[in-house]
Amino acid sequence: MKLQPGSERIFADDSTDPLDGRVQWAPAKSLWLGSMTVVAIMFGPLLFSWSAFALFIVTSAITLCFGHSVGMHRRLIHASFDCPLWLERLCVYLGTLVGMAGPYGMVRLHDFRDWAQRQAACHAYSRHAAGFWRDAWWQLHCTLALKHPPLFRLEPRLADDRFYAFVERTWMWQQLPWAMLFFAIGSWSWLVWGICVRVAVCVTGHWLIGHYSHRKGGQTWVIEGVAAQG
C-alpha cells in the first residue's frame, strides 16, 4: 500500500502499516470514563437540581466550545489562527477539562486518526467501521496497537512547553480543584453534575459525533481513494 502523508507530526516508513494491529483494553482510560459514567447514572437523577443542571450546561459549553473546539482543535492541532500564548494556554486548559485527554494526548489521537483515514485502507477502529456497541467499547474503553505504527513527534514549541507538559501529566487531576469548588458552593449536587455528568456526557457525545459523522448522512463531496469519508 502506498502511504499518504499526514500531519507534520506523523512520520511513516516502508514498514508502517495502518491495518495490522489489535484493539486492546486501556485500563486507565476505561476506569476513568467508566467511573464518571456510573456516578452520573446512579447519582445524577437523585441529586438533580436546576442550579446543578445549569452548571452542567454552562461548563459543558465552555469546555467543549472554547476549550476543545477552539483551543485543542483549531489552535493547538491545526494552528488555524494566531493569538497570545496566555489565551492559547487558557483555551487548551479548558479543553483538557472536557475529560478526554491531555494536550499532547489529544494531538496524538487526532493526528494518528487523521493519518489513518487518509490511507487507502486502515483498521476498523480508525474509521468507526465496527457496529454501534463494539465501536462504543473500542473508542471509549480501548486503544489500537498497530504492529508497525508511524512515529509521532511533537514540534519543539509544544514539546518544550512546561505548562503543557504539566497539564499532560495531570490532566485527570485537573478536575479536582473544580470538584472542590463546586462542592463548596452547591454540595454533592453541583459536584456530580459539574464534574461526573459533564465528563460522561461530553466524552460519550464526542464519540457519538465521530461515529455517526463517518457512517451516515449526506456528503457535499467524496474524496476518492481514502479509507474513511466524513
CSV table of C-alpha atoms in Angstrom, one decimal:
chain,number,residue,atom,x,y,z
A,1,MET,CA,0.0,0.0,0.0
A,2,LYS,CA,1.3,3.4,-0.9
A,3,LEU,CA,1.0,5.6,2.2
A,4,GLN,CA,-0.3,9.1,2.1
A,5,PRO,CA,1.3,11.8,4.2
A,6,GLY,CA,-0.4,13.0,7.4
A,7,SER,CA,0.4,16.0,9.6
A,8,GLU,CA,3.9,17.2,10.1
A,9,ARG,CA,4.0,15.3,13.4
A,10,ILE,CA,3.4,11.8,11.8
A,11,PHE,CA,6.4,10.0,10.2
A,12,ALA,CA,5.9,6.8,8.3
A,13,ASP,CA,8.4,4.5,6.6
A,14,ASP,CA,8.1,1.4,4.4
A,15,SER,CA,7.2,-0.9,7.3
A,16,THR,CA,4.4,1.3,8.6
A,17,ASP,CA,1.0,-0.4,8.3
A,18,PRO,CA,-2.3,1.3,9.2
A,19,LEU,CA,-4.2,-2.1,9.1
A,20,ASP,CA,-2.1,-4.6,11.0
A,21,GLY,CA,-2.9,-4.2,14.7
A,22,ARG,CA,-5.3,-5.2,17.5
A,23,VAL,CA,-7.7,-3.3,19.8
A,24,GLN,CA,-6.8,-3.7,23.4
A,25,TRP,CA,-8.4,-2.6,26.7
A,26,ALA,CA,-6.9,0.6,28.1
A,27,PRO,CA,-7.4,0.3,31.9
A,28,ALA,CA,-6.8,4.0,32.9
A,29,LYS,CA,-9.0,5.3,30.1
A,30,SER,CA,-11.7,2.8,30.8
A,31,LEU,CA,-11.8,3.2,34.5
A,32,TRP,CA,-11.7,7.0,34.2
A,33,LEU,CA,-14.7,7.2,31.9
A,34,GLY,CA,-16.5,4.2,33.4
A,35,SER,CA,-16.4,5.7,37.0
A,36,MET,CA,-17.6,9.0,35.7
A,37,THR,CA,-20.5,7.4,33.9
A,38,VAL,CA,-21.5,5.1,36.8
A,39,VAL,CA,-21.6,8.0,39.2
A,40,ALA,CA,-23.6,10.1,36.7
A,41,ILE,CA,-26.2,7.4,36.1
A,42,MET,CA,-26.5,6.4,39.7
A,43,PHE,CA,-26.5,9.8,41.5
A,44,GLY,CA,-27.3,12.3,38.7
A,45,PRO,CA,-31.1,11.8,38.9
A,46,LEU,CA,-31.0,11.6,42.7
A,47,LEU,CA,-29.1,14.8,43.1
A,48,PHE,CA,-30.8,16.8,40.3
A,49,SER,CA,-31.4,20.5,40.8
A,50,TRP,CA,-31.9,23.3,38.4
A,51,SER,CA,-28.8,25.1,39.5
A,52,ALA,CA,-26.7,22.0,39.1
A,53,PHE,CA,-28.2,21.4,35.6
A,54,ALA,CA,-27.4,25.0,34.7
A,55,LEU,CA,-23.8,24.4,35.9
A,56,PHE,CA,-23.7,21.3,33.7
A,57,ILE,CA,-24.9,23.2,30.6
A,58,VAL,CA,-22.6,26.2,31.2
A,59,THR,CA,-19.4,24.2,32.0
A,60,SER,CA,-20.1,21.8,29.1
A,61,ALA,CA,-20.4,24.7,26.6
A,62,ILE,CA,-17.3,26.5,27.9
A,63,THR,CA,-15.0,23.4,27.9
A,64,LEU,CA,-16.3,22.0,24.6
A,65,CYS,CA,-16.6,25.2,22.6
A,66,PHE,CA,-13.8,27.4,23.9
A,67,GLY,CA,-11.7,24.6,25.1
A,68,HIS,CA,-11.9,21.6,22.9
A,69,SER,CA,-13.1,23.1,19.6
A,70,VAL,CA,-11.2,26.4,19.6
A,71,GLY,CA,-8.2,25.6,21.9
A,72,MET,CA,-7.4,22.0,21.3
A,73,HIS,CA,-8.6,21.5,17.7
A,74,ARG,CA,-8.4,24.8,15.8
A,75,ARG,CA,-5.4,26.3,17.7
A,76,LEU,CA,-3.2,23.5,19.1
A,77,ILE,CA,-3.7,20.9,16.4
A,78,HIS,CA,-4.3,22.9,13.3
A,79,ALA,CA,-2.8,26.3,14.1
A,80,SER,CA,-5.8,27.9,12.3
A,81,PHE,CA,-5.4,31.3,13.9
A,82,ASP,CA,-2.9,33.4,15.9
A,83,CYS,CA,-3.5,34.5,19.5
A,84,PRO,CA,-1.4,35.4,22.6
A,85,LEU,CA,0.2,32.5,24.3
A,86,TRP,CA,-1.8,33.1,27.5
A,87,LEU,CA,-5.1,32.8,25.6
A,88,GLU,CA,-4.0,29.7,23.8
A,89,ARG,CA,-3.0,28.1,27.1
A,90,LEU,CA,-6.3,29.1,28.7
A,91,CYS,CA,-8.3,27.5,25.9
A,92,VAL,CA,-6.2,24.4,25.9
A,93,TYR,CA,-6.6,24.1,29.6
A,94,LEU,CA,-10.4,24.4,29.2
A,95,GLY,CA,-10.2,21.7,26.6
A,96,THR,CA,-8.4,19.4,28.9
A,97,LEU,CA,-11.3,19.8,31.4
A,98,VAL,CA,-13.6,18.0,28.9
A,99,GLY,CA,-12.0,14.9,30.2
A,100,MET,CA,-10.8,13.1,27.1
A,101,ALA,CA,-7.0,13.5,27.3
A,102,GLY,CA,-4.3,16.0,28.0
A,103,PRO,CA,-3.0,18.4,25.3
A,104,TYR,CA,-0.3,16.0,23.9
A,105,GLY,CA,-2.7,13.1,24.0
A,106,MET,CA,-5.4,14.9,22.1
A,107,VAL,CA,-2.9,16.0,19.4
A,108,ARG,CA,-1.6,12.4,19.1
A,109,LEU,CA,-5.1,10.9,18.9
A,110,HIS,CA,-6.2,13.4,16.3
A,111,ASP,CA,-3.2,13.3,14.1
A,112,PHE,CA,-3.0,9.5,14.1
A,113,ARG,CA,-6.7,9.1,13.2
A,114,ASP,CA,-6.3,11.8,10.5
A,115,TRP,CA,-3.3,10.0,9.0
A,116,ALA,CA,-5.0,6.6,9.1
A,117,GLN,CA,-8.2,7.8,7.5
A,118,ARG,CA,-6.2,9.3,4.6
A,119,GLN,CA,-4.8,5.9,3.6
A,120,ALA,CA,-6.4,3.6,1.0
A,121,ALA,CA,-7.3,1.3,3.9
A,122,CYS,CA,-7.0,1.4,7.7
A,123,HIS,CA,-8.1,-0.6,10.7
A,124,ALA,CA,-11.8,-0.6,11.5
A,125,TYR,CA,-11.0,1.2,14.8
A,126,SER,CA,-9.6,4.2,13.0
A,127,ARG,CA,-12.7,4.6,10.7
A,128,HIS,CA,-15.5,3.7,13.2
A,129,ALA,CA,-16.4,0.7,11.0
A,130,ALA,CA,-17.5,-1.6,13.8
A,131,GLY,CA,-21.1,-1.8,14.9
A,132,PHE,CA,-22.5,0.7,17.3
A,133,TRP,CA,-21.9,-1.1,20.6
A,134,ARG,CA,-18.5,-2.5,19.6
A,135,ASP,CA,-17.4,0.9,18.4
A,136,ALA,CA,-18.5,2.4,21.7
A,137,TRP,CA,-16.5,-0.1,23.6
A,138,TRP,CA,-13.5,0.3,21.4
A,139,GLN,CA,-13.4,4.1,21.3
A,140,LEU,CA,-14.3,4.8,24.9
A,141,HIS,CA,-12.5,1.9,26.7
A,142,CYS,CA,-9.8,0.7,24.4
A,143,THR,CA,-6.9,1.7,22.2
A,144,LEU,CA,-5.5,0.5,18.9
A,145,ALA,CA,-2.0,-1.0,19.0
A,146,LEU,CA,-0.5,-1.3,15.5
A,147,LYS,CA,2.3,-3.7,14.9
A,148,HIS,CA,4.2,-1.1,12.8
A,149,PRO,CA,2.8,2.3,13.7
A,150,PRO,CA,4.0,5.6,12.4
A,151,LEU,CA,6.3,7.7,14.6
A,152,PHE,CA,4.7,10.7,16.3
A,153,ARG,CA,6.8,13.7,17.2
A,154,LEU,CA,5.6,16.9,18.6
A,155,GLU,CA,7.1,20.2,17.3
A,156,PRO,CA,9.6,21.8,19.9
A,157,ARG,CA,7.2,24.6,20.6
A,158,LEU,CA,4.8,22.2,22.2
A,159,ALA,CA,7.2,19.5,23.4
A,160,ASP,CA,9.3,22.1,25.3
A,161,ASP,CA,6.3,23.9,26.9
A,162,ARG,CA,6.4,23.3,30.6
A,163,PHE,CA,2.8,24.3,31.1
A,164,TYR,CA,1.5,21.8,28.5
A,165,ALA,CA,3.8,19.1,29.9
A,166,PHE,CA,2.4,19.6,33.4
A,167,VAL,CA,-1.2,19.6,32.2
A,168,GLU,CA,-0.5,16.4,30.2
A,169,ARG,CA,0.9,14.6,33.3
A,170,THR,CA,-2.0,15.7,35.5
A,171,TRP,CA,-5.0,16.0,33.1
A,172,MET,CA,-7.3,13.8,35.2
A,173,TRP,CA,-6.3,15.6,38.4
A,174,GLN,CA,-7.3,18.9,36.8
A,175,GLN,CA,-10.9,18.1,37.7
A,176,LEU,CA,-10.1,18.1,41.4
A,177,PRO,CA,-9.9,21.9,42.1
A,178,TRP,CA,-13.2,22.4,40.3
A,179,ALA,CA,-14.8,19.5,42.1
A,180,MET,CA,-13.8,21.1,45.4
A,181,LEU,CA,-15.1,24.5,44.3
A,182,PHE,CA,-18.4,23.1,43.1
A,183,PHE,CA,-18.8,21.1,46.3
A,184,ALA,CA,-18.2,24.1,48.4
A,185,ILE,CA,-20.8,26.1,46.5
A,186,GLY,CA,-23.5,23.6,45.8
A,187,SER,CA,-22.6,20.4,47.7
A,188,TRP,CA,-22.9,17.0,46.1
A,189,SER,CA,-25.4,18.1,43.5
A,190,TRP,CA,-23.0,20.6,41.9
A,191,LEU,CA,-20.1,18.2,42.2
A,192,VAL,CA,-21.9,15.3,40.5
A,193,TRP,CA,-23.4,17.4,37.7
A,194,GLY,CA,-20.5,19.8,37.3
A,195,ILE,CA,-17.9,17.0,37.0
A,196,CYS,CA,-19.2,13.5,36.6
A,197,VAL,CA,-22.3,14.1,34.4
A,198,ARG,CA,-20.4,16.7,32.4
A,199,VAL,CA,-17.4,14.4,31.7
A,200,ALA,CA,-19.5,11.4,30.9
A,201,VAL,CA,-21.9,13.2,28.6
A,202,CYS,CA,-19.2,15.3,26.8
A,203,VAL,CA,-16.8,12.4,26.2
A,204,THR,CA,-19.6,10.0,25.1
A,205,GLY,CA,-21.1,12.7,23.0
A,206,HIS,CA,-17.8,13.4,21.3
A,207,TRP,CA,-17.6,9.7,20.3
A,208,LEU,CA,-21.2,9.7,19.1
A,209,ILE,CA,-20.5,12.6,16.7
A,210,GLY,CA,-17.4,10.8,15.3
A,211,HIS,CA,-19.3,7.6,15.0
A,212,TYR,CA,-22.3,8.9,13.0
A,213,SER,CA,-20.4,11.5,11.0
A,214,HIS,CA,-18.3,8.7,9.5
A,215,ARG,CA,-21.2,6.4,8.8
A,216,LYS,CA,-24.4,8.2,8.0
A,217,GLY,CA,-25.7,11.4,6.4
A,218,GLY,CA,-25.3,13.4,3.2
A,219,GLN,CA,-21.9,14.4,1.8
A,220,THR,CA,-21.1,17.6,-0.1
A,221,TRP,CA,-18.1,15.9,-1.7
A,222,VAL,CA,-16.4,12.4,-1.7
A,223,ILE,CA,-12.7,12.0,-1.5
A,224,GLU,CA,-11.5,9.2,-3.8
A,225,GLY,CA,-9.1,6.5,-2.6
A,226,VAL,CA,-9.3,7.1,1.2
A,227,ALA,CA,-10.3,4.7,3.9
A,228,ALA,CA,-12.9,7.0,5.6
A,229,GLN,CA,-15.3,9.6,4.4
A,230,GLY,CA,-16.9,12.3,6.6
